[in-house]
């Protein structure tokens, strides 16, 4: 399947960014923005589906991830840099307008591209994370909450460093595919929440782990820990944001993100529509945080229906 997807490198804002792409784009272009612990490969099912539906699919490895270049000073990268990178990719490929699809922390740059450059965006789709107008306050969660642990300089590096990259990626995929938030007990680290005997989700193969691990062997975790975890409190945006383009949110009913304080009420009550008025929300009953890999056919159909209805 993946051999249909082509790969290029673009010189973007002083970095070489790796881009996966497929499709001729008769109907337009779809830009896919990954989260963590993901890379372009996370979109393999969606890229082929939208290409077969008449679109061009573009999925970069974000700066510091996968086969893309590492910033010389990773800790100085901001969320605005990610938006600027996406815009520069579109300019480099002479794409005037695009549908943007963001997963996990990729929802922020996807939505901010629409907020700051609405003339370039036809619509926004996010998976696993809705539009969030303010910084996340996770301080009501226990000390062992994975984001609090990984925000602490050196903590994750020591935790991850006990294992090879493949084991780290495998464990994170297992933890993030569960319905409960990963929280370590006192005296325990996040990597201790699963061991080598813990089975992978049925929809994720050892070959998939190999694909991710190979790219994290290249990039390491220094930048991915900075972006998103050590930058979450630095997300900025307009004081009264309004996303004016059509939007779709796909949430797995068993996505652990819905367990974040206030998150489920924010989405289900429709409060999120104060900021994204033209928003459709679809719940996938057994869906996890990796709903696009778990139920690719269902997500592909939702995605293609949205794209075609907003041409």
mmCIF file of C-alpha atoms in Angstrom, residues 144-251:
data_model
loop_
_atom_site.group_PDB
_atom_site.id
_atom_site.type_symbol
_atom_site.label_atom_id
_atom_site.label_comp_id
_atom_site.label_asym_id
_atom_site.label_seq_id
_atom_site.Cartn_x
_atom_site.Cartn_y
_atom_site.Cartn_z
ATOM 1 C CA UNK A 144 1.836 11.114 37.534
ATOM 2 C CA UNK A 145 -0.181 12.466 34.567
ATOM 3 C CA UNK A 146 1.979 11.821 31.511
ATOM 4 C CA UNK A 147 1.983 15.442 30.254
ATOM 5 C CA UNK A 148 3.137 16.761 33.635
ATOM 6 C CA UNK A 149 5.866 14.111 33.720
ATOM 7 C CA UNK A 150 7.050 14.772 30.167
ATOM 8 C CA UNK A 151 6.978 18.541 30.663
ATOM 9 C CA UNK A 152 9.643 18.168 33.355
ATOM 10 C CA UNK A 153 13.118 18.534 31.766
ATOM 11 C CA UNK A 154 15.101 15.312 31.924
ATOM 12 C CA UNK A 155 12.275 13.161 33.324
ATOM 13 C CA UNK A 156 11.118 11.569 30.065
ATOM 14 C CA UNK A 157 14.684 11.399 28.760
ATOM 15 C CA UNK A 158 15.641 9.233 31.742
ATOM 16 C CA UNK A 159 12.462 7.172 31.467
ATOM 17 C CA UNK A 160 12.750 6.562 27.712
ATOM 18 C CA UNK A 161 16.513 6.052 27.952
ATOM 19 C CA UNK A 162 16.058 2.739 29.792
ATOM 20 C CA UNK A 163 14.736 1.153 26.594
ATOM 21 C CA UNK A 164 15.413 1.104 22.864
ATOM 22 C CA UNK A 165 13.418 3.412 20.602
ATOM 23 C CA UNK A 166 11.196 0.617 19.340
ATOM 24 C CA UNK A 167 10.080 -0.276 22.860
ATOM 25 C CA UNK A 168 9.341 3.392 23.657
ATOM 26 C CA UNK A 169 7.194 3.871 20.539
ATOM 27 C CA UNK A 170 5.423 0.556 21.137
ATOM 28 C CA UNK A 171 4.613 1.454 24.747
ATOM 29 C CA UNK A 172 3.317 4.925 23.897
ATOM 30 C CA UNK A 173 1.057 3.504 21.194
ATOM 31 C CA UNK A 174 -0.346 0.974 23.666
ATOM 32 C CA UNK A 175 -0.937 3.607 26.365
ATOM 33 C CA UNK A 176 -2.476 6.194 24.030
ATOM 34 C CA UNK A 177 -4.848 3.637 22.487
ATOM 35 C CA UNK A 178 -6.496 2.999 25.866
ATOM 36 C CA UNK A 179 -9.641 4.750 27.097
ATOM 37 C CA UNK A 180 -7.995 6.006 30.295
ATOM 38 C CA UNK A 181 -5.459 8.805 30.683
ATOM 39 C CA UNK A 182 -1.913 7.479 31.230
ATOM 40 C CA UNK A 183 -1.058 8.230 34.865
ATOM 41 C CA UNK A 184 1.902 6.750 36.739
ATOM 42 C CA UNK A 185 1.800 5.934 40.427
ATOM 43 C CA UNK A 186 4.393 7.291 42.843
ATOM 44 C CA UNK A 187 7.707 5.538 42.298
ATOM 45 C CA UNK A 188 6.635 4.529 38.784
ATOM 46 C CA UNK A 189 7.443 6.044 35.391
ATOM 47 C CA UNK A 190 5.186 6.278 32.350
ATOM 48 C CA UNK A 191 7.110 3.568 30.471
ATOM 49 C CA UNK A 192 6.347 1.201 33.360
ATOM 50 C CA UNK A 193 2.615 1.292 32.522
ATOM 51 C CA UNK A 194 3.139 -1.411 29.876
ATOM 52 C CA UNK A 195 5.842 -4.027 29.411
ATOM 53 C CA UNK A 196 7.171 -6.112 26.533
ATOM 54 C CA UNK A 197 4.439 -8.710 27.055
ATOM 55 C CA UNK A 198 1.601 -6.173 26.749
ATOM 56 C CA UNK A 199 -0.135 -6.848 23.408
ATOM 57 C CA UNK A 200 -0.446 -4.215 20.727
ATOM 58 C CA UNK A 201 -3.929 -3.028 19.733
ATOM 59 C CA UNK A 202 -5.372 -5.452 17.165
ATOM 60 C CA UNK A 203 -5.284 -2.838 14.414
ATOM 61 C CA UNK A 204 -1.580 -2.006 14.905
ATOM 62 C CA UNK A 205 1.094 -4.446 13.738
ATOM 63 C CA UNK A 206 4.710 -5.076 14.680
ATOM 64 C CA UNK A 207 5.546 -3.865 11.160
ATOM 65 C CA UNK A 208 3.812 -0.582 11.965
ATOM 66 C CA UNK A 209 5.935 -0.289 15.113
ATOM 67 C CA UNK A 210 9.029 -0.881 12.973
ATOM 68 C CA UNK A 211 8.012 1.947 10.606
ATOM 69 C CA UNK A 212 7.620 4.412 13.483
ATOM 70 C CA UNK A 213 10.715 3.237 15.313
ATOM 71 C CA UNK A 214 12.904 3.628 12.218
ATOM 72 C CA UNK A 215 11.950 7.293 11.978
ATOM 73 C CA UNK A 216 12.338 7.977 15.708
ATOM 74 C CA UNK A 217 15.768 6.356 15.511
ATOM 75 C CA UNK A 218 16.544 9.185 13.097
ATOM 76 C CA UNK A 219 14.880 12.066 14.936
ATOM 77 C CA UNK A 220 15.172 11.021 18.564
ATOM 78 C CA UNK A 221 12.790 12.469 21.153
ATOM 79 C CA UNK A 222 14.416 15.799 22.046
ATOM 80 C CA UNK A 223 12.217 17.860 19.752
ATOM 81 C CA UNK A 224 9.013 15.801 20.168
ATOM 82 C CA UNK A 225 9.216 16.320 23.932
ATOM 83 C CA UNK A 226 9.548 20.066 23.412
ATOM 84 C CA UNK A 227 6.780 20.166 20.815
ATOM 85 C CA UNK A 228 4.179 19.569 22.087
ATOM 86 C CA UNK A 229 4.695 18.796 25.775
ATOM 87 C CA UNK A 230 7.075 21.512 26.922
ATOM 88 C CA UNK A 231 5.332 24.120 24.768
ATOM 89 C CA UNK A 232 1.694 23.461 25.686
ATOM 90 C CA UNK A 233 1.513 26.404 28.055
ATOM 91 C CA UNK A 234 2.879 28.689 25.340
ATOM 92 C CA UNK A 235 0.121 28.246 22.772
ATOM 93 C CA UNK A 236 -0.993 31.739 21.778
ATOM 94 C CA UNK A 237 -3.905 32.965 19.684
ATOM 95 C CA UNK A 238 -6.397 35.783 19.222
ATOM 96 C CA UNK A 239 -8.240 36.983 22.328
ATOM 97 C CA UNK A 240 -11.618 36.113 20.798
ATOM 98 C CA UNK A 241 -10.890 33.480 18.140
ATOM 99 C CA UNK A 242 -13.458 32.577 15.496
ATOM 100 C CA UNK A 243 -12.693 29.908 12.930
ATOM 101 C CA UNK A 244 -14.683 31.025 9.893
ATOM 102 C CA UNK A 245 -14.127 28.007 7.633
ATOM 103 C CA UNK A 246 -16.164 24.761 7.690
ATOM 104 C CA UNK A 247 -14.832 22.238 10.182
ATOM 105 C CA UNK A 248 -15.248 18.590 11.169
ATOM 106 C CA UNK A 249 -14.214 16.985 14.465
ATOM 107 C CA UNK A 250 -13.893 13.196 14.573
ATOM 108 C CA UNK A 251 -13.672 11.830 18.123
#
